[in-house]
């Protein structure tokens, strides 16, 4: 069925297309794209990528189809409700184009599996719905030197961009951290579930993303490299932003693949912990106030030891074991860099619910001392 | 000198408009301060500033009539 003549017939409209032709078609056929998130953006993109003949398509999504998805996630039908999206999407794509290799990964993308999953594809397409995963994918693409086709929506507007593309002679183009260095805190930006989205919008933005993937694979046109396109469905207005790559983002992302695997992107976005982290300035303001316990959760031998305020020493292991006894109703934990103190916050929250107000010093004692030193200059 | 300011995404929840004009401002820092005094919610919002379609990392002078955009991150998919 998938013989050459059949192939010619299927892609006839692209074969006769000037500037694309059999060469462009062959490049699509040899290309591999991994679509992360088979939701509002992923569904239309996947459909067009499979229809156009992208030879190898991966689909990552750990979610199942819900009734509320059908308003915009056009690969799914009522009969698919409750089934894994990645598996259903794969079946739909293969019924559309059986000559393709389509891989379904019904798993959650984590720092542990991201590198292995992304490595096997030429282009990564971001169709996710949260900042934690977006930053994780962005950073992974930088480590793996993969181009990332970004898309995101909010109510009536959407953004599309190509990040980290290799430009001969110029190196790698701007990435998401060149646009927004750090993820927003939870609640700073509403998700679709909270803010709503018009169903047609992800259809348009996802299709624009598929178009960028096709252009990158076929080597045609001018992809959105060092640009972010914003589209407003209410007014049919396009706005293009130009950005340049810098190395500033390197301060914000993990220093190595090993560090990447240790990074908790959920924590970075405060996704699970509300606004439990406080910065060095807010920490300094709390010092010396009555009713607040300041607690060092490092081991007793760890340096540096702050000298300008008093604090309790309760190593994390003691808190884990539930053997700490802190009377105050407000507690600020600190450690070296802010990781262990965040874990202490989580433990206390699980134990006391809202009965105690618990914070973690973001960036740890090192950030506090840095901040003090800067103020003295 | 009159500048046009565009607001994107959920910033329009704060400003209740997607565009406005501002006069007598000659740098982006003063512009942002003026906008924050008009719309206090902007002080806590996350966005990047672009002048004439180009992202501005540090503050810059606005010597000629410009279109300034305030663009927040979008997360939905």
Coordinates of C-alpha atoms in Angstrom, one line a residue:
Chain A
X1 CA 0.0 0.0 0.0
X2 CA 2.8 2.4 0.8
X3 CA 4.6 1.8 -2.5
X4 CA 6.3 4.6 -4.4
X5 CA 3.4 5.4 -6.7
X6 CA 1.1 5.5 -3.7
X7 CA 3.6 7.8 -2.1
X8 CA 3.7 10.1 -5.2
X9 CA -0.1 10.3 -5.2
X10 CA -0.4 11.0 -1.4
X11 CA 2.1 13.9 -1.5
X12 CA 1.3 15.0 -5.1
X13 CA 0.3 18.6 -4.0
X14 CA 3.7 19.0 -2.2
X15 CA 5.6 17.3 -5.0
X16 CA 4.4 19.9 -7.5
X17 CA 5.0 22.7 -5.1
X18 CA 7.7 25.0 -6.4
X19 CA 10.4 25.5 -3.7
X20 CA 9.4 22.3 -1.9
X21 CA 9.0 19.4 -4.4
X22 CA 10.4 15.8 -4.0
X23 CA 13.5 17.1 -2.2
X24 CA 11.4 18.8 0.5
X25 CA 9.2 15.7 0.8
X26 CA 12.2 13.5 1.2
X27 CA 13.5 15.8 4.0
X28 CA 10.2 15.5 5.8
X29 CA 10.2 11.7 5.4
X30 CA 13.7 11.5 6.9
X31 CA 12.8 13.9 9.8
X32 CA 11.8 13.1 13.3
X33 CA 9.8 15.4 15.6
X34 CA 8.8 14.9 19.2
X35 CA 5.6 16.5 20.2
X36 CA 5.4 17.1 24.0
X37 CA 1.8 17.3 25.0
X38 CA -1.0 15.9 22.9
X39 CA -3.5 18.6 23.9
X40 CA -4.9 21.7 22.3
X41 CA -1.6 22.6 20.5
X42 CA -0.4 19.0 20.0
X43 CA -3.5 17.7 18.3
X44 CA -3.7 19.9 15.3
X45 CA 0.1 19.9 15.0
X46 CA 0.3 16.2 15.0
X47 CA -2.5 15.9 12.4
X48 CA -0.7 18.2 10.0
X49 CA 2.8 16.7 10.6
X50 CA 1.5 13.2 9.9
X51 CA -0.5 14.3 6.9
X52 CA 2.5 16.1 5.5
X53 CA 4.6 13.0 5.8
X54 CA 7.1 13.7 8.6
X55 CA 8.6 10.2 8.8
X56 CA 9.0 9.7 12.6
X57 CA 6.7 11.3 15.1
X58 CA 6.9 10.9 18.9
X59 CA 4.0 11.8 21.2
X60 CA 4.5 12.4 24.9
X61 CA 1.5 12.8 27.2
X62 CA 0.7 11.1 30.5
X63 CA -2.9 12.4 30.5
X64 CA -6.2 10.7 29.5
X65 CA -8.9 12.1 27.4
X66 CA -11.5 14.2 29.3
X67 CA -14.8 15.5 28.0
X68 CA -13.6 19.1 28.6
X69 CA -10.7 18.4 26.2
X70 CA -13.0 17.8 23.1
X71 CA -13.7 21.5 22.7
X72 CA -10.2 22.0 21.2
X73 CA -8.3 18.7 21.2
X74 CA -9.5 17.6 17.8
X75 CA -7.8 14.2 17.5
X76 CA -10.2 12.8 20.1
X77 CA -13.8 11.7 20.1
X78 CA -16.4 11.0 22.8
X79 CA -15.5 7.3 22.6
X80 CA -11.9 8.1 23.6
X81 CA -12.8 9.5 27.0
X82 CA -10.7 7.9 29.7
X83 CA -8.1 6.5 27.3
X84 CA -4.4 7.6 27.3
X85 CA -4.0 10.6 24.9
X86 CA -0.6 9.4 23.5
X87 CA -1.9 6.0 22.6
X88 CA -5.1 7.3 21.1
X89 CA -3.2 10.0 19.1
X90 CA -0.8 7.4 17.8
X91 CA -3.7 5.2 16.5
X92 CA -5.4 8.3 14.8
X93 CA -2.2 9.3 13.1
X94 CA -1.5 5.8 11.8
X95 CA -5.0 5.6 10.4
X96 CA -4.3 8.8 8.6
X97 CA -0.8 7.8 7.4
X98 CA 0.2 4.2 7.9
X99 CA 3.6 4.7 6.3
X100 CA 4.9 6.7 9.3
X101 CA 6.7 5.5 12.4
X102 CA 4.7 6.9 15.3
X103 CA 5.9 6.4 18.9
X104 CA 3.6 6.9 21.9
X105 CA 5.1 7.7 25.3
X106 CA 2.2 7.8 27.8
X107 CA 4.5 9.0 30.5
X108 CA 5.1 12.2 32.3
X109 CA 8.2 14.1 31.1
X110 CA 10.7 14.4 34.1
X111 CA 14.3 15.4 34.5
X112 CA 15.1 11.7 34.7
X113 CA 13.6 10.7 31.3
X114 CA 13.8 14.0 29.3
X115 CA 17.3 13.6 27.9
X116 CA 16.7 10.0 26.7
X117 CA 13.3 10.8 25.1
X118 CA 14.4 14.0 23.3
X119 CA 17.8 12.7 22.1
X120 CA 16.2 10.5 19.3
X121 CA 14.4 13.3 17.5
X122 CA 15.6 16.2 15.3
X123 CA 13.1 18.8 16.4
X124 CA 11.2 19.1 19.7
X125 CA 7.7 20.7 19.7
X126 CA 6.4 22.2 22.9
X127 CA 2.7 21.7 23.3
X128 CA 2.6 21.6 27.1
X129 CA 0.4 23.6 29.4
X130 CA 2.7 24.6 32.3
X131 CA 5.8 26.6 32.9
X132 CA 7.7 23.9 34.8
X133 CA 7.7 21.6 31.8
X134 CA 8.3 24.4 29.3
X135 CA 11.5 25.5 31.1
X136 CA 12.6 21.9 31.5
X137 CA 12.2 21.2 27.8
X138 CA 13.9 24.5 26.9
X139 CA 16.9 23.7 29.1
X140 CA 17.1 20.1 27.7
X141 CA 17.1 21.4 24.1
X142 CA 20.0 23.7 25.0
X143 CA 22.0 20.7 26.4
X144 CA 21.1 18.5 23.4
X145 CA 21.5 21.2 20.7
X146 CA 18.0 20.6 19.5
X147 CA 15.7 23.2 17.9
X148 CA 12.5 23.8 19.9
X149 CA 9.3 24.9 18.3
X150 CA 7.5 26.8 21.1
X151 CA 3.8 27.5 21.3
X152 CA 1.6 28.8 24.1
X153 CA -1.9 30.3 24.4
X154 CA -3.8 32.5 26.8
X155 CA -7.5 33.2 26.4
X156 CA -7.6 34.9 22.9
X157 CA -3.9 35.2 22.2
X158 CA -1.1 32.8 21.3
X159 CA 2.7 32.9 21.0
X160 CA 4.9 30.9 18.6
X161 CA 8.7 30.9 18.3
X162 CA 11.6 28.7 17.2
X163 CA 14.2 28.5 20.0
X164 CA 17.8 27.3 20.0
X165 CA 18.0 26.7 16.3
X166 CA 21.5 26.4 14.8
X167 CA 22.3 29.2 12.5
X168 CA 25.4 28.6 10.4
X169 CA 28.1 31.0 11.4
X170 CA 26.1 32.4 14.3
X171 CA 25.7 29.5 16.6
X172 CA 22.4 28.8 18.5
X173 CA 19.6 31.3 18.3
X174 CA 17.7 32.8 21.3
X175 CA 15.9 30.4 23.6
X176 CA 12.9 30.8 26.0
X177 CA 15.2 32.0 28.9
X178 CA 16.3 34.9 26.6
X179 CA 12.7 36.0 26.6
X180 CA 11.8 35.2 30.2
X181 CA 14.8 34.3 32.3
X182 CA 13.0 32.5 35.1
X183 CA 9.6 30.8 35.3
X184 CA 6.8 32.8 36.9
X185 CA 5.6 31.8 40.3
X186 CA 2.5 29.8 40.6
X187 CA -0.5 32.1 40.4
X188 CA 1.4 34.9 38.7
X189 CA 0.1 33.7 35.3
X190 CA -3.2 31.9 35.0
X191 CA -3.4 28.6 33.1
X192 CA -6.0 27.7 30.5
X193 CA -7.9 25.8 33.1
X194 CA -8.1 28.9 35.2
X195 CA -8.3 31.6 32.5
X196 CA -10.1 29.7 29.8
X197 CA -9.3 29.5 26.1
X198 CA -11.3 29.8 22.9
X199 CA -11.1 26.4 21.2
X200 CA -10.0 27.6 17.7
X201 CA -7.0 29.4 19.2
X202 CA -4.8 26.4 20.0
X203 CA -5.8 25.1 16.6
X204 CA -4.3 28.1 14.9
X205 CA -1.2 28.3 17.1
X206 CA -0.6 24.5 17.0
X207 CA -0.9 24.7 13.2
X208 CA 1.6 27.5 13.1
X209 CA 3.9 25.4 15.1
X210 CA 3.5 22.5 12.7
X211 CA 4.3 24.9 9.9
X212 CA 7.5 25.9 11.6
X213 CA 8.5 22.3 12.0
X214 CA 7.9 21.6 8.3
X215 CA 9.9 24.7 7.4
X216 CA 12.8 23.7 9.6
X217 CA 12.8 20.1 8.3
X218 CA 12.5 21.0 4.6
X219 CA 14.8 24.0 4.9
X220 CA 12.4 26.4 3.4
X221 CA 11.2 29.9 4.2
X222 CA 12.2 32.0 7.2
X223 CA 11.3 30.2 10.5
X224 CA 10.6 32.3 13.6
X225 CA 14.3 32.2 14.7
X226 CA 15.1 35.1 17.2
X227 CA 11.5 36.1 16.9
X228 CA 8.3 35.6 18.9
X229 CA 5.0 35.8 17.0
X230 CA 1.9 36.8 18.9
X231 CA -1.6 36.4 17.4
X232 CA -4.8 37.7 18.7
X233 CA -7.9 35.9 17.4
X234 CA -10.3 38.7 18.4
X235 CA -8.7 41.3 16.2
X236 CA -6.8 39.2 13.8
X237 CA -3.7 41.1 14.8
X238 CA -0.2 39.7 14.6
X239 CA 2.7 41.2 16.5
X240 CA 6.3 40.0 16.0
X241 CA 8.9 40.6 18.6
X242 CA 12.6 40.4 17.8
X243 CA 15.0 39.1 20.4
X244 CA 18.7 38.4 20.4
X245 CA 20.5 35.6 22.1
X246 CA 22.7 36.4 25.1
X247 CA 24.6 34.3 27.5
X248 CA 22.7 35.8 30.5
X249 CA 20.4 32.8 30.7
X250 CA 23.3 30.6 31.6
X251 CA 23.1 31.9 35.2
X252 CA 19.5 30.7 35.5
X253 CA 19.7 27.2 34.1
X254 CA 21.4 24.1 35.4
X255 CA 25.1 24.1 34.8
X256 CA 25.3 20.5 33.5
X257 CA 23.2 17.6 32.5
X258 CA 23.8 16.1 35.9
X259 CA 22.6 19.3 37.5
X260 CA 19.6 19.3 35.2
X261 CA 18.7 15.8 36.5
X262 CA 18.8 17.1 40.1
X263 CA 16.7 20.2 39.3
X264 CA 13.2 20.3 40.5
X265 CA 11.4 22.5 37.9
X266 CA 8.2 22.3 40.0
X267 CA 9.9 24.0 42.8
X268 CA 11.4 26.6 40.5
X269 CA 7.9 27.6 39.6
X270 CA 6.6 27.2 43.2
X271 CA 4.0 24.9 41.7
X272 CA 3.5 22.8 44.8
X273 CA 4.4 25.2 47.5
X274 CA 2.5 28.4 46.9
X275 CA 4.6 31.4 47.9
X276 CA 6.6 29.5 50.6
X277 CA 10.0 30.8 49.4
X278 CA 11.0 34.3 50.5
X279 CA 14.0 36.2 49.1
X280 CA 16.9 37.5 51.0
X281 CA 15.4 41.0 51.4
X282 CA 12.1 39.6 52.9
X283 CA 14.2 37.3 55.1
X284 CA 16.2 40.2 56.5
X285 CA 12.9 42.0 57.3
X286 CA 11.7 39.1 59.3
X287 CA 14.9 38.8 61.5
X288 CA 14.5 39.8 65.1
X289 CA 10.6 39.9 64.9
X290 CA 8.9 38.2 67.8
X291 CA 7.1 35.0 67.2
X292 CA 9.2 33.9 64.3
X293 CA 11.7 31.0 64.6
X294 CA 14.7 31.1 62.3
X295 CA 16.0 27.6 61.7
X296 CA 19.2 26.4 60.1
X297 CA 18.6 22.9 58.7
X298 CA 22.2 22.3 57.6
X299 CA 24.4 19.9 59.6
X300 CA 26.2 21.7 62.5
X301 CA 29.6 21.6 60.9
X302 CA 28.5 23.5 57.7
X303 CA 29.9 26.9 56.9
X304 CA 29.3 29.8 56.6
X305 CA 27.6 30.5 59.9
X306 CA 25.8 33.8 59.9
X307 CA 26.9 36.0 62.8
X308 CA 24.4 38.9 62.6
X309 CA 21.3 37.1 63.8
X310 CA 20.4 34.3 66.1
X311 CA 18.9 31.1 64.9
X312 CA 18.1 27.5 66.0
X313 CA 20.1 24.6 64.5
X314 CA 17.9 21.6 63.6
X315 CA 19.4 19.5 60.8
X316 CA 17.0 18.3 58.1
X317 CA 17.3 14.7 59.3
X318 CA 15.8 15.7 62.6
X319 CA 12.9 17.3 60.9
X320 CA 12.4 14.3 58.7
X321 CA 12.3 12.1 61.8
X322 CA 9.7 14.5 63.3
X323 CA 11.9 15.1 66.4
X324 CA 12.0 18.9 66.1
X325 CA 10.1 21.0 68.7
X326 CA 9.5 24.5 67.4
X327 CA 7.0 26.5 69.4
X328 CA 6.7 29.5 67.2
X329 CA 3.8 29.6 64.7
X330 CA 5.9 31.1 62.0
X331 CA 9.1 29.4 61.0
X332 CA 11.8 30.4 58.4
X333 CA 14.1 27.6 57.4
X334 CA 17.4 28.2 55.7
X335 CA 20.2 26.0 54.4
X336 CA 23.1 26.5 52.1
X337 CA 21.3 27.1 48.7
X338 CA 17.6 26.8 49.6
X339 CA 16.9 23.2 48.5
X340 CA 16.9 21.4 51.9
X341 CA 15.0 24.3 53.5
X342 CA 12.3 23.9 50.9
X343 CA 12.0 20.2 51.8
X344 CA 11.7 21.2 55.4
X345 CA 8.8 23.5 54.5
X346 CA 7.1 20.7 52.6
X347 CA 7.5 18.3 55.6
X348 CA 6.1 20.9 58.0
X349 CA 3.2 21.7 55.7
X350 CA 2.3 18.0 55.5
X351 CA 2.5 17.8 59.2
X352 CA 0.8 21.0 60.3
X353 CA -1.3 22.0 57.3
X354 CA -2.0 25.7 57.6
X355 CA -1.5 25.7 61.4
X356 CA 2.0 27.0 61.1
X357 CA 3.3 29.6 58.6
X358 CA 6.5 28.2 57.1
X359 CA 9.0 29.7 54.7
X360 CA 12.2 28.8 53.0
X361 CA 15.0 31.3 52.3
X362 CA 15.4 31.2 48.5
X363 CA 19.0 30.7 47.5
X364 CA 19.9 29.8 51.0
X365 CA 22.3 31.6 53.4
X366 CA 24.7 32.2 50.4
X367 CA 22.0 34.4 48.8
X368 CA 21.5 36.2 52.1
X369 CA 25.2 36.9 52.6
X370 CA 25.5 38.0 49.0
X371 CA 22.6 40.4 49.5
X372 CA 24.2 41.8 52.7
X373 CA 27.6 42.3 51.0
X374 CA 26.0 44.1 48.0
X375 CA 24.2 46.5 50.4
X376 CA 27.4 47.3 52.2
X377 CA 29.1 48.3 48.9
Chain B
X1 CA 6.3 63.3 21.6
X2 CA 3.6 60.6 21.8
X3 CA 4.3 56.9 22.3
X4 CA 1.9 54.1 21.8
X5 CA 1.8 51.4 24.4
X6 CA 0.5 47.8 23.7
X7 CA -0.5 45.4 26.4
X8 CA -0.7 41.7 25.7
X9 CA -2.3 38.6 27.4
X10 CA -3.5 38.9 31.0
X11 CA -1.9 42.3 31.4
X12 CA -5.1 43.6 30.0
X13 CA -6.9 42.4 33.1
X14 CA -4.8 45.0 34.9
X15 CA -5.0 47.8 32.4
X16 CA -8.5 47.1 31.0
X17 CA -7.2 48.2 27.6
X18 CA -4.9 46.7 25.0
X19 CA -3.4 50.0 24.0
X20 CA -3.0 53.6 25.0
X21 CA -0.9 56.6 24.2
X22 CA 1.6 58.3 26.5
X23 CA 3.2 61.7 26.2
X24 CA 6.3 63.4 27.6
X25 CA 8.3 60.3 28.5
X26 CA 11.8 60.0 27.1
X27 CA 13.0 56.7 28.4
X28 CA 11.6 53.2 29.1
X29 CA 12.3 53.4 32.9
X30 CA 10.2 56.5 33.3
X31 CA 7.5 54.9 31.0
X32 CA 7.3 51.8 33.2
X33 CA 7.1 53.9 36.4
X34 CA 4.3 56.0 34.9
X35 CA 2.4 52.9 33.8
X36 CA 2.8 51.4 37.3
X37 CA 1.4 54.5 38.9
X38 CA -1.5 54.3 36.5
X39 CA -2.0 50.6 36.9
X40 CA -0.5 49.5 40.3
X41 CA -1.1 45.8 39.5
X42 CA 1.7 46.0 36.8
X43 CA 4.3 46.2 39.6
X44 CA 3.6 42.6 40.5
X45 CA 3.1 41.3 37.0
X46 CA 5.8 39.6 34.9
X47 CA 6.4 40.9 31.4
X48 CA 9.1 42.0 29.0
X49 CA 9.3 45.4 27.3
X50 CA 9.8 45.8 23.6
X51 CA 10.5 49.0 21.8
X52 CA 9.5 49.1 18.1
X53 CA 9.2 45.3 18.1
X54 CA 12.6 44.6 19.7
X55 CA 13.0 43.3 23.2
X56 CA 14.8 45.7 25.6
X57 CA 16.9 44.1 28.3
X58 CA 18.1 47.3 30.0
X59 CA 16.4 50.7 29.9
X60 CA 16.7 52.8 26.9
X61 CA 16.0 56.3 25.7
X62 CA 12.9 57.0 23.6
X63 CA 14.1 59.8 21.4
X64 CA 11.5 59.4 18.7
X65 CA 7.9 58.3 18.7
X66 CA 7.9 54.6 19.5
X67 CA 5.5 51.7 19.9
X68 CA 6.2 50.0 23.2
X69 CA 4.9 46.5 24.0
X70 CA 4.5 44.9 27.4
X71 CA 4.4 41.1 26.8
X72 CA 3.8 38.6 29.6
X73 CA 4.6 34.8 29.3
X74 CA 1.7 32.5 28.2
X75 CA 1.5 29.0 29.6
X76 CA -1.6 27.4 28.1
X77 CA -1.5 24.6 25.7

